[in-house]
Amino acid sequence: MGLTPAAASMRGGSEAAKAAARRQGRVPSGRRRQAAALLLALAYAAAMLVVFLGGGGGAMRGRRARAPAAAPPGSVYRSHLVFERLLPDMRAASSSRPGPLMTPHYKKSGKRWVPCISKRLTQSALPPSNGFLIIEANGGLNQQRISICDAVAVASLLNATLVTPAFHLNSVWRDNSGFGDIFDEDHFIETLRKHVRVVKELPETVSVQFDHNISSIPNMRTKAFSSHSYYLEKVLPKLLELGAVRIAPFSNRLANSVPSNINALRCLANYEALRFSEPIRILADNMVDRMTKKSYLTGGKYISVHLRFEQDMVAFSCCIYDGDLKENIAMENARERSWRGKFHRPGRVINPEANRRNGRCPLTPLEVGMMLRGMGFDNTTSLYLFPLLQTKETLTSPEELAQFMGHSSRLAALDYTVCLQSEAFVTTQGTNFPHFLMGHRRYLYGGHAKTIKPDKRKMVLLFDNPDIGWYRFRHHMQDIRRHSESKGLGLRKQDGSIYNLPMPDCMCQQAEA
């Protein structure tokens, strides 16, 4: 991205931060030239967050390119200017108040939400199967989860036997893991057995009808978010006729608005049936234990941060940071590699300034560090941050991690588990990962997400004000945190996602003891 403030600050920066950058494997070696500055920006995350959360570090140095003064507030990346102004006060400020991890996240209402899936599901003998449903789950780990859980729901609708889903080899994730490599297949089948039949593969008697070739099974290409009636009217007759149907791809192929018992099945699949495979569980549990021990200054509590400042995310956002020619060329090349002309279709208008004002730009490591420091997290706070700081690489040995290298979904499962167990989760960009994680945390923590989801529309105005003082900045950051926490509790609306808001479909309220 050119000589960004991040890159400039890393000239002669900490070797630890540079080593952290070298560990990143998310950008293929063939793209190193375009990604070099981005890796420096990621390395910069370590240096800057150490400044905020661990003390030390110096003020930023290097060339600065000011945007035109006429730009509307919040349109242009000026966060580095605010940082330079606030750094002395941030270093000098101290607080005698309890840290954010040692105080309640929200006010209790006298009732709490608890899982109650069993109350939503009927217990009766399954009728004879209408045939076999084969689906192909596409995308990364959490998109695969959506496909799997929706497939369970569709199999129930059709009274079909579900074949353990196959995973599409995604062009971005490039992970050839099978279902059993990521999830505990036997546990999945056993947990669902009273509600949906699941088998690991097609029986020989059925497979031979299609010449032992899954591709020979008719593919019922369904539209995204198809209604449950569509499956009954269009897919079921074909299933009864052929004895097997295939739907590929199967990401988001079932509407959110379905009968309550179907949503309960989605929850059963997601929160109870889908547990990670034993190798993942063992290492992930060890990582959580090590993270807890590192957090002794806050009673074993730590926060996890989902930092989405990778090349593909920045390129897709069409946002501008320093805005020099090298950055523009690098991001344009990244867009063309991954999306092949999507951003140059007739009528497509790209407005980076509007994107930033509307809160659509990924937060930089610098902005995340300023936000956390303003919210009260200091050098006693332990962070699990991916891709940097406490990570899979710092919490495990190379030997422990070796079996998962080259398998992005298995590595993501480790991140998922550590973030799930954190006292607070910080998400900076809306993707499937925080969407799923917030719902899972609601399911585990009495209906509350315990998540900090910043209002970026408000934040860009603060980051665009070089005259703001530290105490005023901190006041705004704490207001944003309180507002975020107040949104942690919520009920699913008719068209909302069960994976983000499991109440009231899969959780019930009960009085506090």
Tab-separated table of C-alpha atoms in Angstrom, residues 7-167:
chain	number	residue	atom	x	y	z
A	7	ALA	CA	5.528	1.428	6.868
A	8	ALA	CA	7.345	4.638	7.712
A	9	SER	CA	7.170	3.930	11.422
A	10	MET	CA	8.640	0.486	10.904
A	11	ARG	CA	11.944	1.812	9.492
A	12	GLY	CA	14.235	0.594	12.209
A	13	GLY	CA	11.214	-0.599	14.239
A	14	SER	CA	11.124	-3.482	16.673
A	15	GLU	CA	12.516	-6.813	15.518
A	16	ALA	CA	9.715	-8.600	17.376
A	17	ALA	CA	7.126	-6.846	15.264
A	18	LYS	CA	9.005	-7.683	12.067
A	19	ALA	CA	9.260	-11.312	13.120
A	20	ALA	CA	5.525	-11.334	13.720
A	21	ALA	CA	4.988	-10.060	10.191
A	22	ARG	CA	7.197	-12.797	8.743
A	23	ARG	CA	5.030	-15.400	10.421
A	24	GLN	CA	1.971	-14.313	8.501
A	25	GLY	CA	1.049	-16.831	5.818
A	26	ARG	CA	-2.221	-15.379	4.623
A	27	VAL	CA	-0.812	-13.770	1.459
A	28	PRO	CA	0.607	-16.303	-1.057
A	29	SER	CA	4.281	-15.969	-1.963
A	30	GLY	CA	3.406	-14.983	-5.525
A	31	ARG	CA	1.811	-11.804	-4.228
A	32	ARG	CA	4.694	-10.664	-2.039
A	33	ARG	CA	5.472	-7.559	-4.000
A	34	GLN	CA	1.912	-6.219	-3.769
A	35	ALA	CA	1.557	-7.313	-0.150
A	36	ALA	CA	4.902	-6.121	1.210
A	37	ALA	CA	3.641	-2.819	2.558
A	38	LEU	CA	0.556	-4.479	4.006
A	39	LEU	CA	2.750	-6.898	5.953
A	40	LEU	CA	4.584	-3.907	7.346
A	41	ALA	CA	1.234	-2.459	8.347
A	42	LEU	CA	0.360	-5.694	10.122
A	43	ALA	CA	3.733	-5.729	11.827
A	44	TYR	CA	3.002	-2.186	12.873
A	45	ALA	CA	0.006	-3.502	14.797
A	46	ALA	CA	2.346	-5.212	17.218
A	47	ALA	CA	4.427	-2.089	17.747
A	48	MET	CA	1.484	0.264	18.131
A	49	LEU	CA	-0.600	-1.950	20.380
A	50	VAL	CA	2.443	-2.442	22.598
A	51	VAL	CA	2.534	1.360	22.893
A	52	PHE	CA	-1.075	1.443	24.060
A	53	LEU	CA	-1.335	-1.749	26.032
A	54	GLY	CA	2.200	-2.583	27.042
A	55	GLY	CA	3.989	0.761	27.340
A	56	GLY	CA	7.049	1.826	25.419
A	57	GLY	CA	7.490	2.754	21.802
A	58	GLY	CA	8.010	6.136	20.241
A	59	ALA	CA	5.928	8.667	18.412
A	60	MET	CA	5.358	8.055	14.751
A	61	ARG	CA	7.826	9.467	12.303
A	62	GLY	CA	7.979	9.755	8.542
A	63	ARG	CA	6.375	11.528	5.650
A	64	ARG	CA	2.742	12.635	6.063
A	65	ALA	CA	0.369	13.534	3.268
A	66	ARG	CA	-2.445	15.764	4.435
A	67	ALA	CA	-5.747	15.508	2.588
A	68	PRO	CA	-7.418	18.636	1.217
A	69	ALA	CA	-8.929	20.719	4.014
A	70	ALA	CA	-12.232	20.963	2.148
A	71	ALA	CA	-12.995	17.253	2.585
A	72	PRO	CA	-16.135	16.657	4.724
A	73	PRO	CA	-15.400	15.514	8.312
A	74	GLY	CA	-14.604	11.825	8.507
A	75	SER	CA	-13.803	11.473	4.791
A	76	VAL	CA	-10.034	11.158	4.952
A	77	TYR	CA	-7.635	9.014	6.973
A	78	ARG	CA	-6.060	11.410	9.494
A	79	SER	CA	-5.836	9.079	12.478
A	80	HIS	CA	-2.035	9.372	12.592
A	81	LEU	CA	-2.365	13.101	13.294
A	82	VAL	CA	-4.735	12.508	16.194
A	83	PHE	CA	-2.399	9.836	17.535
A	84	GLU	CA	0.596	12.152	17.505
A	85	ARG	CA	-1.364	14.763	19.436
A	86	LEU	CA	-2.778	12.362	22.024
A	87	LEU	CA	0.261	10.154	22.632
A	88	PRO	CA	1.836	12.260	25.425
A	89	ASP	CA	-1.474	12.447	27.328
A	90	MET	CA	-2.123	8.737	26.779
A	91	ARG	CA	1.248	7.928	28.316
A	92	ALA	CA	0.744	10.308	31.225
A	93	ALA	CA	-2.865	9.328	31.982
A	94	SER	CA	-3.542	6.870	34.761
A	95	SER	CA	-6.803	5.675	36.184
A	96	SER	CA	-7.703	4.486	39.651
A	97	ARG	CA	-10.956	3.008	38.391
A	98	PRO	CA	-11.339	-0.761	38.021
A	99	GLY	CA	-10.304	-1.985	34.581
A	100	PRO	CA	-12.982	-2.838	32.011
A	101	LEU	CA	-12.373	-6.565	32.459
A	102	MET	CA	-13.046	-6.381	36.183
A	103	THR	CA	-16.421	-4.624	35.925
A	104	PRO	CA	-19.833	-5.957	34.802
A	105	HIS	CA	-20.527	-5.713	31.089
A	106	TYR	CA	-24.207	-4.905	31.390
A	107	LYS	CA	-27.011	-4.465	33.879
A	108	LYS	CA	-28.968	-7.595	34.689
A	109	SER	CA	-32.725	-7.438	34.312
A	110	GLY	CA	-33.566	-9.992	37.022
A	111	LYS	CA	-33.955	-12.707	34.378
A	112	ARG	CA	-31.397	-14.479	32.287
A	113	TRP	CA	-31.507	-16.406	29.057
A	114	VAL	CA	-30.645	-20.105	29.101
A	115	PRO	CA	-30.502	-22.693	26.301
A	116	CYS	CA	-33.765	-24.605	25.909
A	117	ILE	CA	-33.568	-26.250	22.485
A	118	SER	CA	-35.220	-29.426	23.763
A	119	LYS	CA	-38.423	-27.508	24.514
A	120	ARG	CA	-38.634	-26.426	20.880
A	121	LEU	CA	-38.160	-29.909	19.407
A	122	THR	CA	-40.634	-32.772	19.384
A	123	GLN	CA	-39.447	-36.249	20.318
A	124	SER	CA	-41.007	-38.887	18.076
A	125	ALA	CA	-39.857	-41.796	15.946
A	126	LEU	CA	-38.544	-40.740	12.554
A	127	PRO	CA	-40.680	-41.875	9.590
A	128	PRO	CA	-39.050	-43.805	6.724
A	129	SER	CA	-36.562	-41.655	4.802
A	130	ASN	CA	-37.601	-40.070	1.503
A	131	GLY	CA	-34.078	-40.332	0.114
A	132	PHE	CA	-30.616	-38.839	0.460
A	133	LEU	CA	-29.600	-35.173	0.517
A	134	ILE	CA	-26.071	-34.315	-0.622
A	135	ILE	CA	-24.812	-30.753	-0.198
A	136	GLU	CA	-21.497	-28.996	-0.774
A	137	ALA	CA	-20.501	-26.438	1.855
A	138	ASN	CA	-18.507	-23.560	0.421
A	139	GLY	CA	-16.486	-20.668	1.856
A	140	GLY	CA	-14.441	-20.496	5.028
A	141	LEU	CA	-15.071	-22.094	8.404
A	142	ASN	CA	-18.151	-20.126	9.439
A	143	GLN	CA	-19.727	-20.103	6.010
A	144	GLN	CA	-19.307	-23.877	6.113
A	145	ARG	CA	-21.089	-23.922	9.467
A	146	ILE	CA	-24.039	-22.058	7.983
A	147	SER	CA	-24.223	-24.599	5.150
A	148	ILE	CA	-24.068	-27.567	7.508
A	149	CYS	CA	-26.724	-26.270	9.902
A	150	ASP	CA	-29.029	-25.231	7.078
A	151	ALA	CA	-28.563	-28.664	5.505
A	152	VAL	CA	-29.718	-30.285	8.755
A	153	ALA	CA	-32.815	-28.073	8.681
A	154	VAL	CA	-33.563	-28.879	5.013
A	155	ALA	CA	-33.047	-32.610	5.607
A	156	SER	CA	-35.662	-32.412	8.353
A	157	LEU	CA	-38.066	-30.508	6.101
A	158	LEU	CA	-37.712	-33.118	3.370
A	159	ASN	CA	-37.527	-36.065	5.773
A	160	ALA	CA	-34.292	-36.903	3.971
A	161	THR	CA	-31.153	-38.666	5.136
A	162	LEU	CA	-28.294	-36.165	5.122
A	163	VAL	CA	-24.935	-37.309	3.831
A	164	THR	CA	-22.132	-35.689	5.815
A	165	PRO	CA	-21.447	-32.487	3.851
A	166	ALA	CA	-18.487	-32.221	1.513
A	167	PHE	CA	-16.419	-29.029	1.480
